[in-house]
CSV table of C-alpha atoms and ligand atoms in Angstrom, one decimal:
chain,number,residue,atom,x,y,z
A,211,MET,CA,2.6,-33.4,-17.9
A,212,ASN,CA,4.1,-33.9,-21.3
A,213,GLU,CA,2.9,-37.2,-22.5
A,214,TRP,CA,-0.5,-38.5,-21.8
A,215,THR,CA,-0.4,-42.3,-22.1
A,216,THR,CA,-3.6,-44.4,-22.3
A,217,GLU,CA,-2.8,-45.8,-18.9
A,218,MET,CA,-2.8,-42.3,-17.4
A,219,ARG,CA,-6.0,-41.2,-19.2
A,220,TYR,CA,-7.9,-44.2,-17.9
A,221,ARG,CA,-6.3,-44.4,-14.4
A,222,PRO,CA,-9.0,-44.7,-11.7
A,223,TYR,CA,-9.8,-41.3,-10.1
A,224,GLY,CA,-8.8,-42.6,-6.6
A,225,GLN,CA,-5.3,-43.3,-7.7
A,226,TRP,CA,-4.4,-39.7,-8.5
A,227,ASP,CA,-2.4,-37.8,-5.9
A,228,LYS,CA,-4.4,-35.2,-3.9
A,229,ASP,CA,-1.6,-32.6,-4.1
A,230,TYR,CA,-1.5,-33.0,-7.9
A,231,SER,CA,-5.3,-32.4,-8.1
A,232,GLN,CA,-5.0,-29.4,-5.8
A,233,LYS,CA,-2.3,-27.9,-7.9
A,234,LEU,CA,-4.4,-28.2,-11.0
A,235,ILE,CA,-7.3,-26.4,-9.2
A,236,THR,CA,-5.0,-23.6,-8.1
A,237,ALA,CA,-3.5,-23.2,-11.6
A,238,LYS,CA,-7.0,-22.9,-13.1
A,239,LYS,CA,-8.1,-20.3,-10.5
A,240,ASN,CA,-5.0,-18.2,-11.1
A,241,SER,CA,-5.3,-18.4,-14.9
A,242,LEU,CA,-5.5,-15.1,-16.8
A,243,TRP,CA,-8.1,-16.8,-19.0
A,244,HIS,CA,-10.3,-17.9,-16.1
A,245,MET,CA,-13.8,-16.7,-17.0
A,246,ASN,CA,-16.1,-14.6,-14.9
A,247,TYR,CA,-19.6,-15.8,-15.9
A,248,HIS,CA,-19.1,-18.9,-18.1
A,249,ILE,CA,-19.3,-22.4,-16.9
A,250,GLN,CA,-15.8,-23.9,-16.8
A,251,PRO,CA,-14.2,-26.9,-15.1
A,252,ASN,CA,-12.5,-26.5,-11.7
A,253,SER,CA,-9.7,-28.5,-13.2
A,254,GLY,CA,-9.1,-30.6,-16.3
A,255,LEU,CA,-11.1,-30.8,-19.5
A,256,LEU,CA,-14.8,-29.9,-19.9
A,257,ASN,CA,-16.6,-31.0,-23.1
A,258,ASP,CA,-20.3,-31.6,-23.9
A,259,PRO,CA,-23.1,-30.2,-21.9
A,260,ASN,CA,-25.3,-33.1,-20.6
A,261,GLY,CA,-28.6,-33.6,-18.9
A,262,PHE,CA,-29.9,-30.0,-19.3
A,263,SER,CA,-33.3,-30.0,-17.6
A,264,TYR,CA,-35.6,-28.4,-15.1
A,265,PHE,CA,-36.4,-30.6,-12.0
A,266,ASN,CA,-37.5,-30.0,-8.4
A,267,GLY,CA,-37.7,-26.2,-8.9
A,268,ARG,CA,-34.2,-25.8,-10.3
A,269,TRP,CA,-32.4,-25.9,-13.6
A,270,HIS,CA,-29.9,-28.8,-13.8
A,271,LEU,CA,-26.9,-28.9,-16.1
A,272,PHE,CA,-24.2,-31.5,-16.2
A,273,TYR,CA,-21.1,-31.5,-18.4
A,274,GLN,CA,-18.5,-34.1,-19.5
A,275,LEU,CA,-15.4,-33.8,-17.4
A,276,TYR,CA,-12.0,-35.3,-17.3
A,277,PRO,CA,-10.6,-33.7,-14.1
A,278,PHE,CA,-6.9,-34.6,-14.2
A,279,GLY,CA,-5.6,-32.7,-17.3
A,280,PRO,CA,-6.5,-31.0,-20.5
A,281,VAL,CA,-7.0,-34.2,-22.4
A,282,HIS,CA,-9.9,-36.6,-23.2
A,283,GLY,CA,-9.6,-39.4,-20.6
A,284,LEU,CA,-11.9,-41.2,-18.2
A,285,LYS,CA,-15.1,-39.1,-18.4
A,286,SER,CA,-17.7,-38.3,-15.8
A,287,TRP,CA,-20.8,-36.1,-15.6
A,288,TYR,CA,-20.2,-33.1,-13.4
A,289,HIS,CA,-23.4,-31.4,-11.9
A,290,LEU,CA,-24.4,-27.8,-11.5
A,291,SER,CA,-27.9,-26.4,-10.6
A,292,SER,CA,-29.4,-23.0,-10.8
A,293,THR,CA,-32.5,-20.9,-10.2
A,294,ASN,CA,-31.7,-18.3,-12.9
A,295,LEU,CA,-29.6,-20.0,-15.6
A,296,VAL,CA,-26.8,-17.5,-14.8
A,297,ASP,CA,-25.6,-18.3,-11.3
A,298,TRP,CA,-24.7,-21.9,-10.7
A,299,LYS,CA,-24.3,-24.1,-7.6
A,300,ASP,CA,-21.6,-26.6,-7.8
A,301,GLU,CA,-23.2,-30.0,-7.0
A,302,GLY,CA,-20.1,-32.1,-7.5
A,303,TYR,CA,-20.0,-35.3,-9.6
A,304,GLY,CA,-23.3,-36.4,-11.0
A,305,LEU,CA,-22.2,-39.7,-12.5
A,306,LEU,CA,-18.9,-41.4,-12.1
A,307,PRO,CA,-17.4,-44.3,-14.2
A,308,ASP,CA,-17.7,-47.0,-11.5
A,309,ASN,CA,-19.6,-49.8,-13.2
A,310,PRO,CA,-18.8,-52.6,-15.6
A,311,TYR,CA,-21.1,-50.9,-18.2
A,312,ASP,CA,-19.3,-47.5,-18.0
A,313,SER,CA,-15.8,-48.5,-16.9
A,314,HIS,CA,-14.1,-46.3,-19.6
A,315,GLY,CA,-16.3,-43.3,-19.3
A,316,VAL,CA,-19.8,-41.9,-18.6
A,317,TYR,CA,-20.4,-40.4,-22.0
A,318,SER,CA,-22.9,-37.8,-23.1
A,319,GLY,CA,-26.7,-38.0,-22.7
A,320,THR,CA,-29.7,-36.1,-21.5
A,321,ALA,CA,-32.1,-35.9,-18.5
A,322,LEU,CA,-35.9,-36.0,-18.2
A,323,PRO,CA,-38.1,-35.5,-15.2
A,324,VAL,CA,-40.4,-38.5,-14.6
A,325,GLY,CA,-42.6,-38.4,-11.5
A,326,ASP,CA,-40.6,-37.1,-8.7
A,327,GLN,CA,-37.2,-38.2,-10.1
A,328,LEU,CA,-34.9,-37.1,-12.9
A,329,LEU,CA,-34.0,-39.8,-15.3
A,330,LEU,CA,-30.4,-39.5,-16.6
A,331,ALA,CA,-29.8,-41.3,-19.9
A,332,TYR,CA,-26.2,-41.7,-20.9
A,333,THR,CA,-23.8,-43.8,-22.9
A,334,GLY,CA,-21.5,-46.2,-20.9
A,335,ASN,CA,-18.2,-46.4,-22.8
A,336,VAL,CA,-16.3,-49.6,-22.2
A,337,ARG,CA,-13.0,-50.9,-23.7
A,338,GLY,CA,-12.2,-54.6,-23.8
A,339,GLU,CA,-8.9,-56.4,-23.5
A,340,ASN,CA,-7.8,-55.5,-27.0
A,341,TRP,CA,-9.2,-52.0,-26.5
A,342,GLU,CA,-12.2,-52.8,-28.6
A,343,ARG,CA,-15.1,-50.5,-27.9
A,344,ALA,CA,-18.5,-51.4,-26.4
A,345,SER,CA,-21.3,-48.9,-26.0
A,346,TYR,CA,-24.2,-49.4,-23.6
A,347,GLN,CA,-27.2,-47.0,-23.2
A,348,MET,CA,-27.6,-46.6,-19.5
A,349,GLY,CA,-30.0,-44.9,-17.1
A,350,ALA,CA,-29.8,-43.5,-13.6
A,351,TRP,CA,-32.4,-41.9,-11.3
A,352,MET,CA,-31.7,-38.7,-9.4
A,353,ASP,CA,-34.0,-38.0,-6.5
A,354,LYS,CA,-34.9,-34.6,-5.0
A,355,ASN,CA,-31.8,-34.7,-2.8
A,356,ASN,CA,-29.7,-35.1,-5.9
A,357,GLN,CA,-28.9,-38.7,-4.9
A,358,VAL,CA,-28.2,-40.7,-8.0
A,359,THR,CA,-28.8,-44.4,-8.4
A,360,LYS,CA,-27.7,-46.1,-11.5
A,361,ILE,CA,-30.1,-48.6,-13.1
A,362,GLU,CA,-28.0,-51.8,-13.2
A,363,GLN,CA,-28.7,-53.1,-16.6
A,364,PRO,CA,-28.4,-51.1,-19.8
A,365,PHE,CA,-31.7,-50.3,-21.4
A,366,ILE,CA,-30.2,-50.7,-24.9
A,367,PRO,CA,-27.5,-53.3,-24.4
A,368,ALA,CA,-25.9,-53.1,-27.9
A,369,PRO,CA,-26.1,-51.2,-31.2
A,370,PRO,CA,-28.6,-52.7,-33.6
A,371,LYS,CA,-27.5,-55.1,-36.3
A,372,GLY,CA,-25.8,-53.2,-39.1
A,373,TYR,CA,-24.3,-50.5,-36.9
A,374,THR,CA,-20.9,-50.2,-35.2
A,375,THR,CA,-20.1,-49.5,-31.6
A,376,HIS,CA,-19.9,-45.8,-32.5
A,377,PHE,CA,-23.3,-45.5,-31.0
A,378,ARG,CA,-23.8,-42.9,-28.3
A,379,ASP,CA,-25.4,-39.7,-26.8
A,380,PRO,CA,-29.0,-40.7,-26.2
A,381,GLN,CA,-31.6,-38.0,-25.9
A,382,VAL,CA,-34.9,-39.1,-24.3
A,383,ILE,CA,-38.0,-37.0,-24.9
A,384,PRO,CA,-41.7,-37.4,-24.2
A,385,TYR,CA,-43.6,-38.1,-27.3
A,386,GLU,CA,-47.4,-38.8,-27.7
A,387,LYS,CA,-48.2,-41.3,-24.9
A,388,GLY,CA,-44.7,-42.6,-24.5
A,389,TYR,CA,-41.1,-41.6,-25.2
A,390,LEU,CA,-38.6,-41.3,-28.0
A,391,LEU,CA,-34.9,-41.8,-27.8
A,392,VAL,CA,-32.7,-40.2,-30.4
A,393,ILE,CA,-29.1,-41.4,-30.7
A,394,GLY,CA,-25.9,-40.9,-32.8
A,395,ALA,CA,-24.7,-43.9,-34.8
A,396,GLN,CA,-22.4,-45.2,-37.5
A,397,ASN,CA,-23.5,-48.0,-39.8
A,398,ASP,CA,-21.3,-50.8,-41.0
A,399,GLN,CA,-20.5,-48.8,-44.1
A,400,GLU,CA,-19.1,-46.2,-41.7
A,401,GLU,CA,-21.7,-43.6,-42.5
A,402,GLY,CA,-23.0,-41.3,-39.8
A,403,LYS,CA,-26.7,-41.7,-38.9
A,404,VAL,CA,-29.3,-40.7,-36.3
A,405,LEU,CA,-31.4,-43.5,-35.0
A,406,VAL,CA,-34.8,-43.2,-33.2
A,407,TYR,CA,-36.2,-45.7,-30.7
A,408,GLN,CA,-39.6,-45.7,-29.0
A,409,SER,CA,-40.8,-46.9,-25.6
A,410,ALA,CA,-44.0,-46.8,-23.6
A,411,ASP,CA,-42.3,-47.3,-20.2
A,412,LEU,CA,-38.7,-46.1,-20.5
A,413,THR,CA,-37.6,-49.7,-20.1
A,414,ASP,CA,-38.3,-51.6,-23.3
A,415,TRP,CA,-37.0,-49.7,-26.3
A,416,CYS,CA,-37.8,-50.6,-29.8
A,417,LEU,CA,-35.9,-49.3,-32.8
A,418,LEU,CA,-38.1,-47.2,-35.1
A,419,GLY,CA,-35.3,-46.7,-37.6
A,420,GLU,CA,-32.9,-44.2,-39.1
A,421,LEU,CA,-34.2,-40.6,-38.9
A,422,ASP,CA,-34.7,-39.3,-42.4
A,423,PHE,CA,-33.8,-35.6,-42.3
A,424,THR,CA,-31.5,-35.1,-45.3
A,425,LYS,CA,-30.6,-36.8,-48.6
A,426,GLU,CA,-27.0,-35.8,-48.1
A,427,SER,CA,-24.3,-38.0,-46.6
A,428,MET,CA,-23.5,-37.1,-43.0
A,429,GLY,CA,-19.8,-38.3,-43.0
A,430,PHE,CA,-18.6,-41.1,-40.9
A,431,MET,CA,-20.4,-40.4,-37.6
A,432,VAL,CA,-23.1,-38.2,-36.1
A,433,GLU,CA,-22.6,-37.1,-32.5
A,434,CYS,CA,-25.0,-35.5,-30.0
A,435,PRO,CA,-28.2,-35.4,-32.0
A,436,ASN,CA,-31.1,-33.8,-30.2
A,437,LEU,CA,-34.6,-33.1,-31.3
A,438,VAL,CA,-36.7,-30.2,-30.0
A,439,PHE,CA,-40.0,-28.7,-31.1
A,440,ILE,CA,-40.3,-25.0,-31.7
A,441,ASP,CA,-43.7,-23.7,-32.6
A,442,GLU,CA,-44.5,-27.4,-33.0
A,443,ARG,CA,-41.9,-27.7,-35.7
A,444,PRO,CA,-39.2,-30.3,-35.3
A,445,VAL,CA,-35.7,-28.9,-35.1
A,446,LEU,CA,-32.7,-31.3,-35.1
A,447,LEU,CA,-29.4,-30.2,-33.7
A,448,PHE,CA,-26.5,-32.5,-34.4
A,449,CYS,CA,-22.7,-32.8,-35.1
A,450,PRO,CA,-21.8,-34.7,-38.3
A,451,GLN,CA,-18.2,-35.8,-38.4
A,452,GLY,CA,-16.5,-35.9,-41.8
A,453,MET,CA,-19.4,-34.3,-43.7
A,454,ALA,CA,-18.4,-32.8,-47.1
A,455,GLN,CA,-18.1,-29.1,-47.0
A,456,SER,CA,-20.0,-28.9,-50.2
A,457,VAL,CA,-23.2,-30.0,-48.4
A,458,THR,CA,-23.2,-26.8,-46.3
A,459,PRO,CA,-19.9,-24.8,-46.1
A,460,TYR,CA,-18.2,-24.8,-42.7
A,461,ASP,CA,-14.6,-24.4,-41.6
A,462,ASN,CA,-14.4,-25.9,-38.1
A,463,ILE,CA,-13.0,-29.4,-37.8
A,464,TYR,CA,-16.5,-30.7,-37.2
A,465,PRO,CA,-19.6,-28.5,-37.6
A,466,ASN,CA,-22.6,-28.2,-35.3
A,467,MET,CA,-25.6,-28.3,-37.7
A,468,VAL,CA,-29.3,-27.7,-37.5
A,469,VAL,CA,-32.2,-28.7,-39.7
A,470,ILE,CA,-35.8,-27.5,-39.4
A,471,GLY,CA,-38.7,-29.5,-40.6
A,472,ASP,CA,-42.4,-28.7,-40.9
A,473,ALA,CA,-43.5,-31.8,-38.9
A,474,PHE,CA,-42.2,-35.0,-37.4
A,475,ASP,CA,-43.6,-38.2,-38.7
A,476,SER,CA,-42.8,-41.1,-36.3
A,477,ASP,CA,-44.4,-43.7,-38.6
A,478,ASP,CA,-41.9,-43.0,-41.3
A,479,VAL,CA,-39.2,-41.7,-38.9
A,480,LYS,CA,-38.7,-38.5,-40.8
A,481,LEU,CA,-38.8,-34.8,-40.8
A,482,ILE,CA,-41.4,-33.6,-43.2
A,483,ASN,CA,-40.1,-30.9,-45.6
A,484,PRO,CA,-36.7,-30.6,-44.0
A,485,GLN,CA,-34.9,-27.4,-44.9
A,486,PRO,CA,-31.3,-27.4,-46.1
A,487,LEU,CA,-28.8,-27.9,-43.3
A,488,GLN,CA,-27.5,-24.7,-41.6
A,489,ASN,CA,-24.6,-24.0,-39.3
A,490,LEU,CA,-25.9,-23.6,-35.8
A,491,ASP,CA,-23.2,-21.0,-35.0
A,492,TYR,CA,-20.6,-19.3,-37.2
A,493,GLY,CA,-17.9,-18.9,-34.6
A,494,PHE,CA,-14.6,-20.8,-34.3
A,495,ASP,CA,-15.5,-22.9,-31.3
A,496,ILE,CA,-18.8,-24.6,-30.8
A,497,TYR,CA,-19.8,-28.2,-30.7
A,498,ALA,CA,-22.2,-30.7,-29.0
A,499,THR,CA,-25.0,-28.1,-28.4
A,500,GLN,CA,-27.8,-29.6,-26.3
A,501,ALA,CA,-31.3,-28.2,-26.4
A,502,PHE,CA,-34.5,-29.1,-24.6
A,503,ASN,CA,-38.1,-28.0,-24.4
A,504,ALA,CA,-38.3,-26.4,-21.0
A,505,PRO,CA,-41.5,-26.5,-19.0
A,506,ASP,CA,-41.9,-22.7,-19.1
A,507,GLY,CA,-42.4,-23.0,-22.9
A,508,ARG,CA,-39.0,-21.8,-24.0
A,509,VAL,CA,-36.5,-23.9,-26.0
A,510,LEU,CA,-33.1,-23.6,-24.3
A,511,SER,CA,-29.7,-24.6,-25.5
A,512,VAL,CA,-26.2,-24.6,-24.3
A,513,GLY,CA,-23.1,-25.6,-26.3
A,514,TRP,CA,-19.5,-26.7,-25.7
A,515,ALA,CA,-17.3,-23.8,-26.6
A,516,GLY,CA,-14.6,-26.1,-27.9
A,517,LEU,CA,-13.9,-28.8,-30.4
A,518,PRO,CA,-12.6,-32.3,-30.4
A,519,GLU,CA,-9.0,-32.8,-31.4
A,520,LEU,CA,-7.8,-29.2,-31.2
A,521,GLU,CA,-5.3,-27.6,-28.8
A,522,TYR,CA,-5.8,-24.4,-26.8
A,523,PRO,CA,-3.4,-22.2,-24.8
A,524,THR,CA,-4.8,-23.3,-21.4
A,525,ASP,CA,-3.6,-26.8,-22.1
A,526,GLU,CA,-0.3,-25.6,-20.7
A,527,GLU,CA,-2.1,-24.7,-17.5
A,528,GLY,CA,-3.8,-28.1,-17.2
A,529,TRP,CA,-7.3,-27.2,-18.0
A,530,ALA,CA,-9.5,-26.6,-21.1
A,531,HIS,CA,-12.8,-25.3,-22.4
A,532,CYS,CA,-16.1,-23.8,-21.2
A,533,LEU,CA,-19.7,-23.9,-22.0
A,534,SER,CA,-21.5,-21.2,-24.0
A,535,LEU,CA,-24.1,-19.0,-22.3
A,536,VAL,CA,-27.6,-20.5,-22.1
A,537,ARG,CA,-29.6,-19.4,-25.1
A,538,GLU,CA,-33.2,-19.3,-26.1
A,539,LEU,CA,-34.0,-20.7,-29.6
A,540,THR,CA,-36.8,-19.4,-31.7
A,541,ILE,CA,-37.8,-19.6,-35.4
A,542,LYS,CA,-38.5,-16.6,-37.5
A,543,ASP,CA,-38.9,-16.7,-41.3
A,544,ASN,CA,-37.9,-20.3,-41.3
A,545,HIS,CA,-34.6,-19.5,-39.7
A,546,LEU,CA,-33.3,-20.5,-36.3
A,547,TYR,CA,-32.6,-17.5,-34.0
A,548,GLN,CA,-30.7,-17.7,-30.8
A,549,LEU,CA,-30.0,-15.2,-28.0
A,550,PRO,CA,-28.7,-15.5,-24.5
A,551,VAL,CA,-31.7,-16.0,-22.1
A,552,ALA,CA,-33.1,-12.8,-20.7
A,553,GLU,CA,-31.9,-13.8,-17.3
A,554,HIS,CA,-28.4,-12.6,-18.3
A,555,LYS,CA,-29.5,-9.1,-17.7
A,556,GLU,CA,-29.0,-9.9,-14.0
A,557,LEU,CA,-25.3,-9.8,-14.7
A,558,ARG,CA,-25.4,-6.1,-15.7
A,559,GLN,CA,-23.6,-3.6,-13.6
A,560,LYS,CA,-22.5,-0.1,-14.6
A,561,GLN,CA,-24.1,1.0,-17.9
A,562,THR,CA,-22.5,3.5,-20.4
A,563,ALA,CA,-24.6,4.8,-23.3
A,564,LEU,CA,-22.6,4.9,-26.5
A,565,LYS,CA,-23.1,7.3,-29.4
A,566,GLY,CA,-20.7,8.6,-32.0
A,567,THR,CA,-19.6,9.0,-35.6
A,568,ILE,CA,-17.7,6.2,-37.3
A,569,GLY,CA,-14.4,7.6,-38.3
A,570,LEU,CA,-10.8,7.4,-37.3
A,571,GLN,CA,-10.0,4.8,-34.6
A,572,GLN,CA,-11.6,5.6,-31.3
A,573,ALA,CA,-12.1,3.8,-28.0
A,574,LEU,CA,-15.7,2.8,-27.5
A,575,VAL,CA,-14.9,2.7,-23.8
A,576,GLU,CA,-11.5,3.1,-22.3
A,577,ASN,CA,-9.9,0.1,-20.7
A,578,THR,CA,-12.4,-2.6,-20.3
A,579,THR,CA,-12.0,-5.5,-17.9
A,580,ASN,CA,-12.7,-8.0,-20.8
A,581,CYS,CA,-15.9,-8.8,-18.9
A,582,TYR,CA,-18.8,-6.9,-20.5
A,583,GLU,CA,-21.8,-6.9,-22.7
A,584,LEU,CA,-21.8,-4.5,-25.7
A,585,GLU,CA,-24.9,-3.7,-27.7
A,586,ILE,CA,-24.2,-1.6,-30.8
A,587,THR,CA,-26.2,-0.6,-33.9
A,588,LEU,CA,-24.1,0.3,-36.9
A,589,PRO,CA,-25.8,2.2,-39.7
A,590,ALA,CA,-26.7,0.9,-43.2
A,591,ASN,CA,-24.0,1.6,-45.8
A,592,SER,CA,-21.1,1.8,-43.4
A,593,GLU,CA,-17.9,-0.1,-43.3
A,594,GLY,CA,-15.3,-0.6,-40.6
A,595,VAL,CA,-13.9,-2.7,-37.8
A,596,LEU,CA,-14.6,-3.3,-34.2
A,597,SER,CA,-11.5,-4.5,-32.2
A,598,PHE,CA,-12.0,-6.5,-29.1
A,599,PHE,CA,-9.3,-7.6,-26.6
A,600,ALA,CA,-6.9,-5.1,-28.2
A,601,ASP,CA,-3.7,-3.8,-26.9
A,602,GLU,CA,-3.3,0.0,-26.7
A,603,GLN,CA,-1.7,0.4,-30.1
A,604,ASN,CA,-4.3,-2.0,-31.5
A,605,ASN,CA,-1.5,-4.2,-33.0
A,606,TYR,CA,-3.3,-7.2,-31.6
A,607,GLN,CA,-7.0,-7.8,-31.5
A,608,LEU,CA,-10.0,-9.9,-32.3
A,609,ALA,CA,-11.4,-8.0,-35.2
A,610,LEU,CA,-14.9,-7.9,-36.4
A,611,HIS,CA,-15.1,-6.3,-39.9
A,612,PHE,CA,-18.4,-5.0,-40.9
A,613,ASP,CA,-19.7,-3.9,-44.3
A,614,THR,CA,-23.4,-3.1,-44.1
A,615,LYS,CA,-23.6,-1.9,-47.7
A,616,ASN,CA,-22.7,-5.3,-49.1
A,617,GLY,CA,-24.2,-7.1,-46.0
A,618,LYS,CA,-21.2,-8.9,-44.6
A,619,ILE,CA,-19.3,-9.4,-41.3
A,620,THR,CA,-16.0,-11.2,-40.9
A,621,LEU,CA,-14.7,-12.3,-37.5
A,622,ASP,CA,-10.9,-12.3,-37.8
A,623,ARG,CA,-8.6,-14.1,-35.3
A,624,SER,CA,-5.4,-13.6,-37.4
A,625,GLN,CA,-4.1,-10.6,-35.4
A,626,MET,CA,-4.4,-12.2,-31.9
A,627,SER,CA,-1.2,-12.1,-30.0
A,628,LEU,CA,-1.6,-15.8,-29.4
A,629,PRO,CA,-2.6,-17.5,-32.6
A,630,LEU,CA,-5.1,-20.4,-32.3
A,631,ASN,CA,-5.8,-23.4,-34.5
A,632,GLU,CA,-4.9,-21.5,-37.7
A,633,LYS,CA,-5.0,-24.7,-39.6
A,634,PHE,CA,-8.8,-24.3,-39.7
A,635,GLY,CA,-8.6,-20.7,-40.9
A,636,THR,CA,-8.5,-17.4,-39.1
A,637,THR,CA,-11.7,-15.8,-40.4
A,638,ARG,CA,-15.4,-16.6,-40.3
A,639,THR,CA,-17.8,-14.7,-42.5
A,640,VAL,CA,-21.6,-14.3,-42.3
A,641,GLU,CA,-23.5,-12.9,-45.3
A,642,LEU,CA,-26.4,-10.5,-44.3
A,643,THR,CA,-29.0,-8.5,-46.0
A,644,GLN,CA,-27.4,-5.6,-48.0
A,645,SER,CA,-27.9,-1.9,-47.1
A,646,ARG,CA,-29.4,-2.7,-43.7
A,647,ALA,CA,-28.4,-1.4,-40.2
A,648,LEU,CA,-26.6,-4.1,-38.2
A,649,LYS,CA,-27.3,-4.8,-34.5
A,650,LEU,CA,-24.6,-6.6,-32.5
A,651,GLN,CA,-24.8,-8.0,-29.0
A,652,VAL,CA,-21.4,-9.1,-27.8
A,653,PHE,CA,-20.6,-10.9,-24.6
A,654,ALA,CA,-16.9,-10.8,-23.7
A,655,ASP,CA,-15.6,-12.8,-20.8
A,656,GLN,CA,-11.8,-13.0,-20.5
A,657,SER,CA,-11.2,-15.8,-23.0
A,658,ILE,CA,-14.5,-16.1,-24.9
A,659,CYS,CA,-16.5,-13.9,-27.1
A,660,GLU,CA,-20.1,-14.6,-28.0
A,661,ILE,CA,-21.5,-12.4,-30.8
A,662,PHE,CA,-25.2,-12.3,-31.7
A,663,VAL,CA,-26.2,-10.6,-34.9
A,664,ASN,CA,-29.5,-8.9,-35.6
A,665,ASP,CA,-31.4,-10.0,-32.6
A,666,GLY,CA,-30.1,-13.6,-32.8
A,667,GLU,CA,-30.3,-14.2,-36.5
A,668,TYR,CA,-26.7,-15.5,-36.3
A,669,ALA,CA,-24.4,-16.4,-33.4
A,670,LEU,CA,-20.6,-16.6,-33.4
A,671,THR,CA,-19.0,-18.3,-30.5
A,672,SER,CA,-15.2,-18.1,-30.3
A,673,ARG,CA,-12.4,-18.6,-27.8
A,674,VAL,CA,-9.7,-15.9,-27.7
A,675,PHE,CA,-6.6,-15.7,-25.5
A,676,PRO,CA,-5.6,-12.1,-24.9
A,677,GLN,CA,-2.5,-11.5,-23.0
A,678,THR,CA,-1.9,-9.0,-20.2
A,679,GLY,CA,-3.0,-5.5,-21.2
A,680,GLU,CA,-5.1,-6.6,-24.1
A,681,THR,CA,-8.3,-5.0,-22.9
A,682,GLN,CA,-9.1,-2.2,-25.3
A,683,LEU,CA,-12.3,-1.9,-27.4
A,684,PHE,CA,-12.0,0.2,-30.6
A,685,ILE,CA,-14.1,1.2,-33.5
A,686,GLU,CA,-13.0,2.7,-36.8
A,687,GLY,CA,-14.4,3.0,-40.3
A,688,THR,CA,-16.4,5.3,-42.5
A,689,GLN,CA,-19.8,6.8,-42.4
A,690,GLY,CA,-22.6,7.2,-40.1
A,691,GLU,CA,-23.6,7.3,-36.5
A,692,TYR,CA,-23.4,4.3,-34.1
A,693,THR,CA,-25.5,4.0,-31.0
A,694,GLY,CA,-25.4,1.5,-28.2
A,695,ASN,CA,-24.9,0.5,-24.6
A,696,TYR,CA,-22.0,-1.0,-22.7
A,697,TRP,CA,-22.4,-2.8,-19.4
A,698,GLU,CA,-19.8,-4.1,-17.1
A,699,LEU,CA,-20.9,-7.5,-16.1
A,700,ARG,CA,-20.5,-9.1,-12.6
A,701,SER,CA,-19.2,-12.6,-12.1
A,702,SER,CA,-21.7,-15.4,-11.8
A,703,SER,CA,-21.5,-17.5,-8.7
A,704,GLN,CA,-19.6,-20.7,-9.2
A,705,ASN,CA,-16.8,-18.8,-10.8
B,153,FRU,C1,-18.8,-35.3,-28.4
B,153,FRU,C2,-18.4,-36.7,-27.7
B,153,FRU,C3,-19.6,-37.5,-27.6
B,153,FRU,C4,-19.3,-38.4,-26.4
B,153,FRU,C5,-18.5,-37.5,-25.6
B,153,FRU,C6,-17.4,-38.1,-24.8
B,153,FRU,O1,-17.9,-34.3,-28.1
B,153,FRU,O2,-17.4,-37.3,-28.5
B,153,FRU,O3,-20.0,-38.2,-28.7
B,153,FRU,O4,-20.4,-39.0,-25.8
B,153,FRU,O5,-17.9,-36.5,-26.4
B,153,FRU,O6,-16.8,-37.2,-23.9
């Protein structure tokens, strides 16, 4: 497909040819970049995670899907469930665009167990005759058989006065004796805002106001805001679009940001003592992360390992993107930490202990399958480079430069055999404490690499597109001993 017209993008699902859909599924299955343990679409384009929740004895996770090509078109929620956050059952479509209030897409939102049902809260995207946008905040109930019934009328039928129809991505959370709804918005001056509503019964929602969490301007729109509580402190995750890079430096087209407060004040609709904004992740490809307070006490998150408006090599094969691994969020020293949930240990197969001296280039392990977990500790005052997805000569690779004397790592995509979105730079750097040992946990999976630094102090999520034979893993540099472990990982079910 060369040109994706608006007519094609919004064509009703039933009008697509079955053979065409089957070909897309086959092309995806046969792709070299098909992942083994990351959530990815069966065909077409995946974007935001939606409705991440625990209900009826299982984890539920939905994602935004346009199934007919690698473009943003008529969106649905696609449903997966799991008992271990690692293996997923394909539950099929969760919400389809089949209603006058969501005719042009079932957009992002969240889920909340209420009684013996799961409430799905989402944005119904509608385009009028002149393609003008309308945005309805909608609900649906999912029962214990995963049967979904949409609530006919929107629970918020229009943006409030003073705001445009860029009003979407509701998050519903229990709060005190009732509920709060947090939503992304744009005011009439085209400034990005986060609005908060309150309800006692999930039916009548009253606007509390704009959430005060920063004095800085958040650009022209805020997407996918979500509020969680870690150690009782409010943590807001959100995606400002068009925010000045002087507020908090970032290189991706749009950043995924986080702000931590001391407390949440619903009377004044604000975070008390908000810290400066931080990047949630320092990699090349992360957006629309959704987090929730799980009933087991953990705060879990999952992100879209992709970005709006960018192109990726799998576009040629008719599909795009995946989700990050599910992570647990914690706060230490006023900083947000994130690590893949402990359940990922279930993926581990053969283990190899690693130990050696950093020096001339050497293989950490020979010939990987690009499907592994690497845990490595590099000594203080050493310098060098780890090469992932490298060819035998190490001409091409995803490089991670480390300098533990000056406290710095740089992830470098410039020497990949298939360059990627170079317009947004080819390196990402994280500053660390000087003269300190560095611990890395790396999850490689065919076309994605998730790197966790110093037990989750920083995360870097990046897509990579190695070509055939680019499966080597090298280390070189100067000084000191490294130690670690390498595990081959199995595929998760669903993939
Ligand atoms: C973020 C986003 C959301 C919207 C959804 C549509 O990536 O633009 O704001 O609900 O994607 O797919």
